[in-house]
Short mmCIF file of C-alpha atoms and ligand atoms in Angstrom, two decimals:
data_model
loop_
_atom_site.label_atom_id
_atom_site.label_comp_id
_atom_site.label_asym_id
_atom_site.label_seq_id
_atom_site.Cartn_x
_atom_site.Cartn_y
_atom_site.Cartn_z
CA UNK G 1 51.84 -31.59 32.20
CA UNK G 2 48.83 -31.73 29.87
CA UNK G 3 45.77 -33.76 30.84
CA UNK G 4 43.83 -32.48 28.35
CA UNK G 5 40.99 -30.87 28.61
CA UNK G 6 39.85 -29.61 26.01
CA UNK G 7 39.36 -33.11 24.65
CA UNK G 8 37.12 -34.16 27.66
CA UNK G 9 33.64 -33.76 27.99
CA UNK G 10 33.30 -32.82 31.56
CA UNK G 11 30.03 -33.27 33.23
CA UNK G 12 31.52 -34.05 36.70
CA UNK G 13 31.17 -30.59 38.15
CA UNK G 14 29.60 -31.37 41.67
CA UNK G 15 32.78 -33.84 41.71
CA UNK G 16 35.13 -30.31 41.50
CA UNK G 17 35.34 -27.69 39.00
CA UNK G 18 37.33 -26.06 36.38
CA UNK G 19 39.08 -22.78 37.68
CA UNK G 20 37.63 -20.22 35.59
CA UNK G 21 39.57 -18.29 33.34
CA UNK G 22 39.27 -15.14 34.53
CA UNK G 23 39.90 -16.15 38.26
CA UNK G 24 43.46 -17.93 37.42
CA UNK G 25 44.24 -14.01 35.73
CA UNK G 26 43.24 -12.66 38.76
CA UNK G 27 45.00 -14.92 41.41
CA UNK G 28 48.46 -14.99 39.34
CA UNK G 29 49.84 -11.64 40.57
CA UNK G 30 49.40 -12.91 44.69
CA UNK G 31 51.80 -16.12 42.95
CA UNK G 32 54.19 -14.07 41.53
CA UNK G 33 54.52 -10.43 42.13
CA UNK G 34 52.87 -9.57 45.02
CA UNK G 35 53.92 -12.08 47.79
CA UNK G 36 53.74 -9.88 50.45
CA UNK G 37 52.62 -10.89 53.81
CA UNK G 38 49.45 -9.52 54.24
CA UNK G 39 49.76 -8.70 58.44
CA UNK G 40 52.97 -6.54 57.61
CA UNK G 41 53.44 -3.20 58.12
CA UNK G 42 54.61 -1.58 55.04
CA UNK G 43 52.93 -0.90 51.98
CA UNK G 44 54.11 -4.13 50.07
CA UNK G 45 52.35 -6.41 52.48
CA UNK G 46 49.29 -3.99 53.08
CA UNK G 47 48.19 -4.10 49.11
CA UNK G 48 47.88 -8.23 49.34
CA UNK G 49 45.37 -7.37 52.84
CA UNK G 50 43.49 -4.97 50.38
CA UNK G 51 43.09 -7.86 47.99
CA UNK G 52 41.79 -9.95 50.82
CA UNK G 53 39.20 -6.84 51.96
CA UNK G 54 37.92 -6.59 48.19
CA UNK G 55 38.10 -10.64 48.18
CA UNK G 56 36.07 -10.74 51.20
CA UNK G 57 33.46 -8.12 50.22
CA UNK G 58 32.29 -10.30 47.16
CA UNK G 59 32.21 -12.97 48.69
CA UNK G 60 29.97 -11.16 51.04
CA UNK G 61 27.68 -10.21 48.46
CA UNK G 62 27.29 -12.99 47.02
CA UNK G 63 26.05 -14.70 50.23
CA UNK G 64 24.03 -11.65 51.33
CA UNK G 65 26.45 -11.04 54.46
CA UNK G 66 28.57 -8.68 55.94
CA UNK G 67 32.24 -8.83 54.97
CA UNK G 68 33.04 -9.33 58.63
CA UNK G 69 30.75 -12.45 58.59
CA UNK G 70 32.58 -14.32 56.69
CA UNK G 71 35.82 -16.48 57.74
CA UNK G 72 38.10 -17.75 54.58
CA UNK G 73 39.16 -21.69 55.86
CA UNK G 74 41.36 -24.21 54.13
CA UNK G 75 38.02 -25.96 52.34
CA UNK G 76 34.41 -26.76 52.87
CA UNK G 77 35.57 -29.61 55.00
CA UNK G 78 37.33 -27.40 57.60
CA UNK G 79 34.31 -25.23 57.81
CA UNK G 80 31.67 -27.99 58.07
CA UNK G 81 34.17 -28.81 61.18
CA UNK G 82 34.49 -25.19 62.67
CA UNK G 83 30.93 -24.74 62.87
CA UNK G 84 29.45 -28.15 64.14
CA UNK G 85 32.35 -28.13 66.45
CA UNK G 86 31.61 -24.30 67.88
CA UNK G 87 28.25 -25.04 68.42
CA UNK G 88 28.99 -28.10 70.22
CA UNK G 89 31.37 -26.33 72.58
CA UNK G 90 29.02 -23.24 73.15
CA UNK G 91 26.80 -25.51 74.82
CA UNK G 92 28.64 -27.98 76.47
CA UNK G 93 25.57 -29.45 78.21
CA UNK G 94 23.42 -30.11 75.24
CA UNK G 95 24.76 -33.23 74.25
CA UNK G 96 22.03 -33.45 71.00
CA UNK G 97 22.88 -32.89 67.34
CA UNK G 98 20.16 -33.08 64.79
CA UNK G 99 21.32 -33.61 60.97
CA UNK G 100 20.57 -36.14 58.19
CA UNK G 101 21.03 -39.71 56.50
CA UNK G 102 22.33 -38.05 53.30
CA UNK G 103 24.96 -35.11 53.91
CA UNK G 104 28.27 -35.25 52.44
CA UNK G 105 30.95 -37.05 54.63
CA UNK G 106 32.54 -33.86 55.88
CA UNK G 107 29.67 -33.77 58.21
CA UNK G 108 28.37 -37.77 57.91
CA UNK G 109 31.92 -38.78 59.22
CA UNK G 110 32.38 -35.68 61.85
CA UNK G 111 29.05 -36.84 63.12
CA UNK G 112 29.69 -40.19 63.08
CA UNK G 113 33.30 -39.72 65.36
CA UNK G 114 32.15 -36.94 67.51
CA UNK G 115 32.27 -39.24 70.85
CA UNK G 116 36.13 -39.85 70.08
CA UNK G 117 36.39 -36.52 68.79
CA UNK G 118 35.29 -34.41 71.95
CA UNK G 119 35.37 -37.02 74.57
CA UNK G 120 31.58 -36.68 75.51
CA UNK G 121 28.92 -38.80 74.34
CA UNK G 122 26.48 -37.25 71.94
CA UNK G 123 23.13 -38.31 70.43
CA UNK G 124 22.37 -37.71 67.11
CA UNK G 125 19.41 -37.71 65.20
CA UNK G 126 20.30 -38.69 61.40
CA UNK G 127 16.62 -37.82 60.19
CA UNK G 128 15.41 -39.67 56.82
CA UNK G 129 14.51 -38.80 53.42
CA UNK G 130 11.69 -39.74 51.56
CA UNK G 131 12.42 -42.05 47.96
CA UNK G 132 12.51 -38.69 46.26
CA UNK G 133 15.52 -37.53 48.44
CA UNK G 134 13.46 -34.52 50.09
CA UNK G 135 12.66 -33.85 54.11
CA UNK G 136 9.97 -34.52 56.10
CA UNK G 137 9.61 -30.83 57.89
CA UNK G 138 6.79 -32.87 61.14
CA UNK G 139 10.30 -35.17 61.35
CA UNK G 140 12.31 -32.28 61.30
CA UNK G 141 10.02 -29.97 64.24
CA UNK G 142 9.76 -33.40 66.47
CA UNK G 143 13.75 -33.83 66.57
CA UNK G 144 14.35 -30.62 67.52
CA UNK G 145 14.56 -31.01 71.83
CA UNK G 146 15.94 -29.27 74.47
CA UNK G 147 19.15 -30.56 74.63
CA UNK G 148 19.47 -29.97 71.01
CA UNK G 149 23.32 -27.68 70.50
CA UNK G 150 23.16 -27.90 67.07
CA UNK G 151 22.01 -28.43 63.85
CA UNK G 152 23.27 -29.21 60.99
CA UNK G 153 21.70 -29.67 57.51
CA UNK G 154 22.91 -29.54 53.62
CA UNK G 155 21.64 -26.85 51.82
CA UNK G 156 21.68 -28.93 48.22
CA UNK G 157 22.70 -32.72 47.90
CA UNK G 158 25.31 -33.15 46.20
CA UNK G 159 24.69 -36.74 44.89
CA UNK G 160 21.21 -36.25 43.31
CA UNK G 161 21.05 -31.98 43.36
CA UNK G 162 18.04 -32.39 45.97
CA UNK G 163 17.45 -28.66 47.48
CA UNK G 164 16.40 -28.66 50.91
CA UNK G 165 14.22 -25.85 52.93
CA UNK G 166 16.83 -24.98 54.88
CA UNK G 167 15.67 -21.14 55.56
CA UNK G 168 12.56 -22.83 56.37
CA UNK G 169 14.32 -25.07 58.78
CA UNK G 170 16.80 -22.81 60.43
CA UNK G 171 13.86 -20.35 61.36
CA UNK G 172 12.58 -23.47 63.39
CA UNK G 173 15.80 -24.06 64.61
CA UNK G 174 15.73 -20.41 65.69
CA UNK G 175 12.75 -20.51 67.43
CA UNK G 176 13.88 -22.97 70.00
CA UNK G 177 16.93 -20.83 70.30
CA UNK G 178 19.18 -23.89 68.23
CA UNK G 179 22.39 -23.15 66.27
CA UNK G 180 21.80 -23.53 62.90
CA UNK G 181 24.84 -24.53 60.21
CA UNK G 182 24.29 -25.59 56.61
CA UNK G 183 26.59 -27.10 54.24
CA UNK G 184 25.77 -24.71 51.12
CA UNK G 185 29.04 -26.35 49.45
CA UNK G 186 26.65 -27.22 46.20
CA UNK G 187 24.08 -24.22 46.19
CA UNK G 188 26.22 -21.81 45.95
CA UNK G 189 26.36 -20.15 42.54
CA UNK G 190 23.54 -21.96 41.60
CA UNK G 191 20.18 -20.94 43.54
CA UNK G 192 20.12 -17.60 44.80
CA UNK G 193 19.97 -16.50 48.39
CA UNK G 194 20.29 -13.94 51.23
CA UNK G 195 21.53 -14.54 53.90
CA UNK G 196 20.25 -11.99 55.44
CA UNK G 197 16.90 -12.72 55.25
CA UNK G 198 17.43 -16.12 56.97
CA UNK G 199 18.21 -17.27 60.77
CA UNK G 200 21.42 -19.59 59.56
CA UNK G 201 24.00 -19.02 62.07
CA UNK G 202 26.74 -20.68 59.81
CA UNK G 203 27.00 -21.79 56.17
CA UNK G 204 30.33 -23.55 54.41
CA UNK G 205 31.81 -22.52 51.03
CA UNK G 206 34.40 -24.34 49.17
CA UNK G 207 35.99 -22.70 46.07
CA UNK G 208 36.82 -25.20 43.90
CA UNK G 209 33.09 -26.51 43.41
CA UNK G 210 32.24 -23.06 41.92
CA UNK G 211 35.32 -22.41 39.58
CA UNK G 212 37.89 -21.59 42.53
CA UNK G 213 41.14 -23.42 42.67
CA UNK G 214 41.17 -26.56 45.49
CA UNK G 215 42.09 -25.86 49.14
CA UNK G 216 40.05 -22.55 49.96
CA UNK G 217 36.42 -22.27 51.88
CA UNK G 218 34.66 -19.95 53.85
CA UNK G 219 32.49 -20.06 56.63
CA UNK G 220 29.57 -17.70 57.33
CA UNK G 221 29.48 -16.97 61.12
CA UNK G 222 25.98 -14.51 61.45
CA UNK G 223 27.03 -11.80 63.61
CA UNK G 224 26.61 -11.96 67.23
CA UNK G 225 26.46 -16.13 66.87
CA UNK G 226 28.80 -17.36 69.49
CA UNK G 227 31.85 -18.88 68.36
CA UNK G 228 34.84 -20.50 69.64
CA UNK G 229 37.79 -21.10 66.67
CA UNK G 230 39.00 -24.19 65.03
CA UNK G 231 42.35 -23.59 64.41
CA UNK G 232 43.88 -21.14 67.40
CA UNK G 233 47.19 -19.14 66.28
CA UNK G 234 47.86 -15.83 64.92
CA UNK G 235 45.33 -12.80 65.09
CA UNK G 236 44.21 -13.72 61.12
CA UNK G 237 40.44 -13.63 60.83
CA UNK G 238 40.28 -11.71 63.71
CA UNK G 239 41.38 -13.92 65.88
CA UNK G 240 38.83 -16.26 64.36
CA UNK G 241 41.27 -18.70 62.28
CA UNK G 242 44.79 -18.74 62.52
CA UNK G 243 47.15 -19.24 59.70
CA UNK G 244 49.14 -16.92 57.37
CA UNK G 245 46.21 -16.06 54.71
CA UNK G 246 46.35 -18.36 51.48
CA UNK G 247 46.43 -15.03 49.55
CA UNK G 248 46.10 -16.55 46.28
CA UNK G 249 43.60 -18.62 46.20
CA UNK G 250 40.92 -16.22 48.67
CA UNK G 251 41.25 -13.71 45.74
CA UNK G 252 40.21 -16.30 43.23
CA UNK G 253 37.67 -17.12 45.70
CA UNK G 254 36.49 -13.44 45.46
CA UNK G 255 36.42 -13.61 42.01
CA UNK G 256 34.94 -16.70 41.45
CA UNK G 257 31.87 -15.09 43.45
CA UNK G 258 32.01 -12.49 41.70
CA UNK G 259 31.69 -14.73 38.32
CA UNK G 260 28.91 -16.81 40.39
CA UNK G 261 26.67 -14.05 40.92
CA UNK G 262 26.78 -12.79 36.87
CA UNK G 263 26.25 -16.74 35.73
CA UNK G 264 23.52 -17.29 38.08
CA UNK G 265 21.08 -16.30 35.54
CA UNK G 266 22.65 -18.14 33.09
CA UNK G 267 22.90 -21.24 35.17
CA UNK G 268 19.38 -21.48 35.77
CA UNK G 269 18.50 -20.73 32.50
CA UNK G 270 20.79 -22.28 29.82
CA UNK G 271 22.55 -25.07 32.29
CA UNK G 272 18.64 -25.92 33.79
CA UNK G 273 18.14 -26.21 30.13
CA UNK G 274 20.99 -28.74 29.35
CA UNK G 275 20.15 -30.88 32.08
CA UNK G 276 16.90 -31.06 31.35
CA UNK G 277 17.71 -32.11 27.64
CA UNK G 278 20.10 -34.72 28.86
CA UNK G 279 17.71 -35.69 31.73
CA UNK G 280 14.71 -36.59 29.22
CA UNK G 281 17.10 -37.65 26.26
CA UNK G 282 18.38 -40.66 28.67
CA UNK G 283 14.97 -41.14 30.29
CA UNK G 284 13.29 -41.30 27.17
CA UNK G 285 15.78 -43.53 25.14
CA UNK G 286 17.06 -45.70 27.75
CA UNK G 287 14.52 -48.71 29.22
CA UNK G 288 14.45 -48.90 32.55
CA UNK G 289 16.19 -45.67 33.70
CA UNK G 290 14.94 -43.75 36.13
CA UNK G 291 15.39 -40.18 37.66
CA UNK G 292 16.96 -40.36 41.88
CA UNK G 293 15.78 -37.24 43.56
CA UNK G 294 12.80 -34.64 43.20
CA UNK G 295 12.24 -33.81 40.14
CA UNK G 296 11.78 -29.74 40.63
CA UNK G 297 12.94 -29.12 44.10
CA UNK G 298 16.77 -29.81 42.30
CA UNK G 299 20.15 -27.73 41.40
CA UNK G 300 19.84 -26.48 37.84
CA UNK G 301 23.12 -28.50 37.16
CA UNK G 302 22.42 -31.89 38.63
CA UNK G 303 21.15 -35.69 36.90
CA UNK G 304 21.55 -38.51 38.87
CA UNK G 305 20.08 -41.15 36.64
CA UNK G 306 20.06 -45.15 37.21
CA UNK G 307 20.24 -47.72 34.49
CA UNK G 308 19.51 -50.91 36.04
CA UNK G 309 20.59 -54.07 36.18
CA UNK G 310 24.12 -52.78 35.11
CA UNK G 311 26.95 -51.23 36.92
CA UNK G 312 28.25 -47.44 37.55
CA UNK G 313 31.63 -48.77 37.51
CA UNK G 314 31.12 -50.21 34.06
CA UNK G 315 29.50 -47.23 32.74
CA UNK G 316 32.01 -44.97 33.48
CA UNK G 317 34.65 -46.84 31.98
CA UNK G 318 33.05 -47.23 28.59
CA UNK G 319 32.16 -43.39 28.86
CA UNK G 320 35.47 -42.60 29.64
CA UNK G 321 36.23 -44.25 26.03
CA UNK G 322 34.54 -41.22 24.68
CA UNK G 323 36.00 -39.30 26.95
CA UNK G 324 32.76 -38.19 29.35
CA UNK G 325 33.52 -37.42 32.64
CA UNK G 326 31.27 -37.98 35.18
CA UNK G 327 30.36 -39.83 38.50
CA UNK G 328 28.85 -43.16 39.78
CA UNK G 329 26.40 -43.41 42.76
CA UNK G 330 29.00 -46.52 44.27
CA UNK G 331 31.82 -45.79 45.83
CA UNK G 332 34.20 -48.76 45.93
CA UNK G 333 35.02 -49.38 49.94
CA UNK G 334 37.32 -51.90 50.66
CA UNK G 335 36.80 -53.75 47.78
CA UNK G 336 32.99 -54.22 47.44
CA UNK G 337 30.92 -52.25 45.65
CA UNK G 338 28.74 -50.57 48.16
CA UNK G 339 25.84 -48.09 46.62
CA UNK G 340 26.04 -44.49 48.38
CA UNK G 341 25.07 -44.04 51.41
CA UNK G 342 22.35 -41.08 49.94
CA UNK G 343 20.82 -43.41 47.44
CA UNK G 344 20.36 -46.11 50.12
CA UNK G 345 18.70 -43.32 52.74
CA UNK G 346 16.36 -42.82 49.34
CA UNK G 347 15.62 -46.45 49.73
CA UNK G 348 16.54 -46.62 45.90
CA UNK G 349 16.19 -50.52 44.68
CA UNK G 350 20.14 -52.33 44.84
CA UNK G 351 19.97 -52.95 41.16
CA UNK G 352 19.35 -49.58 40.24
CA UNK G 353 21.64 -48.11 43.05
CA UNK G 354 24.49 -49.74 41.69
CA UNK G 355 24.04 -48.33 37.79
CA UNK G 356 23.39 -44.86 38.91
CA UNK G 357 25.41 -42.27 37.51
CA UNK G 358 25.45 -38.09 38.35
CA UNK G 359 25.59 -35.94 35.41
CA UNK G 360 26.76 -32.64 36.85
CA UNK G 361 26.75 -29.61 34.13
CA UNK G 362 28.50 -25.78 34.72
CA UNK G 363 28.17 -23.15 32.62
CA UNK G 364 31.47 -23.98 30.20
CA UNK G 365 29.43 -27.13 28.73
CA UNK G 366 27.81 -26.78 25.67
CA UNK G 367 24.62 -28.32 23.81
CA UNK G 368 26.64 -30.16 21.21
CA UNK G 369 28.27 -32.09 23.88
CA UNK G 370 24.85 -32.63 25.97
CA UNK G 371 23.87 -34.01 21.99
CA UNK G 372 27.09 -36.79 21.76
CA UNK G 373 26.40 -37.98 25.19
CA UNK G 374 22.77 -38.66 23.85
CA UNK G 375 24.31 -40.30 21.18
CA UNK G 376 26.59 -42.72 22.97
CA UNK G 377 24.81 -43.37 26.34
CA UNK G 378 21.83 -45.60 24.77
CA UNK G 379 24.42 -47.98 22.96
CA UNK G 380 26.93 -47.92 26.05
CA UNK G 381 23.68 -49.24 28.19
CA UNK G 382 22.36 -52.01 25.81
CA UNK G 383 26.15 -53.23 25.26
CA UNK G 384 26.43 -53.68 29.32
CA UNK G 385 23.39 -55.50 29.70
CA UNK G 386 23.94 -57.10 26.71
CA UNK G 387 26.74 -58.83 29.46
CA UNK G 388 24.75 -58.84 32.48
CA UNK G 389 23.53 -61.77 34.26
CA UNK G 390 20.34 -59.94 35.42
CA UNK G 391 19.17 -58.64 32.50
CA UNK G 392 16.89 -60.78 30.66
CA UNK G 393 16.07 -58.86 27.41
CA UNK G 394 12.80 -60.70 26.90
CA UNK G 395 11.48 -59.43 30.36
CA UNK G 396 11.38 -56.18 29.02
C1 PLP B 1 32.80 -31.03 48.00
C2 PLP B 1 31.89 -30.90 49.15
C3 PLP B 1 32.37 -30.67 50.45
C4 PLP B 1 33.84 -30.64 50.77
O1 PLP B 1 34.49 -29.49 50.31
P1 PLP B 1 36.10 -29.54 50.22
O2 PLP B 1 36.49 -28.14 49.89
O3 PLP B 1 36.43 -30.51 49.15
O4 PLP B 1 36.58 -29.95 51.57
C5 PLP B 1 31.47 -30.54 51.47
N1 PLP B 1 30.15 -30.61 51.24
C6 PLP B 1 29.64 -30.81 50.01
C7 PLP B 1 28.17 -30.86 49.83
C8 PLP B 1 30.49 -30.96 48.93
O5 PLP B 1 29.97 -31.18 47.72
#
């Protein structure tokens, strides 16, 4: 099947990724050739657990951890799950969880059910964000309680690219002797970081937001943080996640880190540089657009711009006529067009919530592409509200 994509402009990277070149090379051979199971005994199955070892170690270094910290999972969902879930069972009798208003639903909607989930009744502090998308830190200290398990903060929106002090946070966390887990889903690959240097007790990977293939994660578990497994079964993981290792994909993984920690240079540099050209392009020529989310404390990849008085819906479709890919700050539940639940935490005006789109860049787009979308986007705007029953052209 071709989709093709080499015709598409694709600036929907925080959306999922392409797998890099050199990481499909590397994970053909565990499809093919070497399909050996990698808990066997002979020599055919022990060459695939190498590949896992060497997998592991990068993905280690990346992260600043010890290749025994880190736990491959089925995605970043799974190990947002593991680790809010361990915490909550290591201490059964604190019944408080402390997150926020904006995290990705893999820990939004695990929060959300975790009364039906684990059959006890939990409280759960959902603290806010200022309009800029960035955390109040008094907030943050005053939430924190003695009954507090757990808790559980993204490392970089994924929605607007917001960064949040989460070394900052989980040495607070610390402190009060509080498990701390962060979703580092989006940071990873494009700020740098050591885990060592920090308290976090867990942090989730997923591969395919940093040029993995789909269906493979990793959670960091700090050594000598208690934890109690997901998914019970076979001695995989150390006993720590059962399931016959998807061989395959954890050695893209690997190598995908591997990729990650050459680019990050390059993605702070060159894709910051993008961004920002696209950023103040659209500012600049559009009327009434505006910027959601800090303007420095950001991913290098990430624009989540609002035109107002139109909609994302509509924007994306005449975009897609040129054929640029990207993402609109309303997700369509159940039929009406609700705004995201981030931009409403950011207390971002309904007719600019609705015609907010995320530009999300990676390292394979180039500057004559960031150029064309400069080129259409000012035309695709004034053509929409052109249509709109809220735009008056003589008000502004
Ligand atoms: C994509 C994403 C996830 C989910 O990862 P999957 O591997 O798709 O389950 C979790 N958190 C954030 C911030 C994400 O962007």
């Amino acid at each position: 099947m071709d989709c093709g994509s080499d015709k598409v402009i694709y600036m929907d990277n925080n959306a999922t990724t392409r797998v890099a070149p050199e990481v499909v090379d590397a994970m053909m051979p565990f499809l093919t050739d070497c399909y050996g199971n990698p808990s066997s005994m002979h020599i055919f199955g022990g060459q695939v657990g190498r590949a896992i070892t060497e997998a592991r170690e990068s993905i280690a270094e990346l992260l600043g951890a010890e290749p025994e910290e880190i736990i491959f999972t089925s995605c970043g969902t799974e190990s947002d799950s593991t680790a809010i879930l361990s915490g909550l069972q290591t201490f059964p009798e604190q019944r408080h969880i402390v997150t926020t208003r904006v995290e990705h639903p893999a820990v939004k909607n695990l929060c959300d059910n975790l009364d039906s989930l684990t059959g006890h009744k939990h409280r759960i502090t959902r603290l806010q964000v200022e309009a800029d998308g960035t955390l109040d830190l008094d907030q943050y200290r005053e939430s924190l309680t003695e009954d507090t398990a757990i808790v559980s903060v993204m490392w970089a929106n994924n929605e607007t690219g917001v960064i949040f002090p989460v070394e900052e946070m989980a040495a607070m966390a610390r402190e009060r002797d509080i498990l701390f887990h962060t979703d580092a889903v989006q940071a990873v690959g494009k700020i740098p970081f050591n885990l060592k240097e920090t308290a976090i007790d867990f942090l989730s990977v997923s591969g395919h937001k940093l040029h993995a293939p789909k269906g493979v994660g990793v959670l960091y578990v700090r050594k000598g943080t208690p934890f109690i497994p997901f998914i019970n079964g076979g001695h995989q993981e150390h006993g720590r996640r059962g399931g016959t290792e998807n061989v395959a994909s954890i050695v893209a993984l690997g190598r995908a880190c591997k990729l990650a920690g050459e680019k990050l240079e390059e993605e702070n540099t060159r894709v910051k540089y993008l961004r920002d050209k696209l950023e103040t392009g659209l500012l600049e020529q559009i009327p009434r657009s505006m910027l959601n989310g800090h303007k420095t404390e950001r991913l290098p990849n990430t624009a989540n711009i609002s035109f107002e008085f139109v909609e994302g819906e509509s924007i994306l479709l005449h975009m897609d006529r040129y054929r640029i890919c990207a993402s609109s700050g309303s997700a369509c539940t159940s039929g009406s067009l609700e705004p995201s639940h981030v931009l409403r935490a950011m207390g971002v005006p309904f007719t600019a919530a609705h015609g907010s789109i995320r530009f999300s860049l990676s390292v394979y787009n180039t500057e004559k592409e960031v150029d064309f979308v400069l080129e259409k986007m000012p035309a695709i705007i004034a053509n929409l509200r052109e249509m709109s029953p809220f735009w008056n052209k003589d008000d502004h």
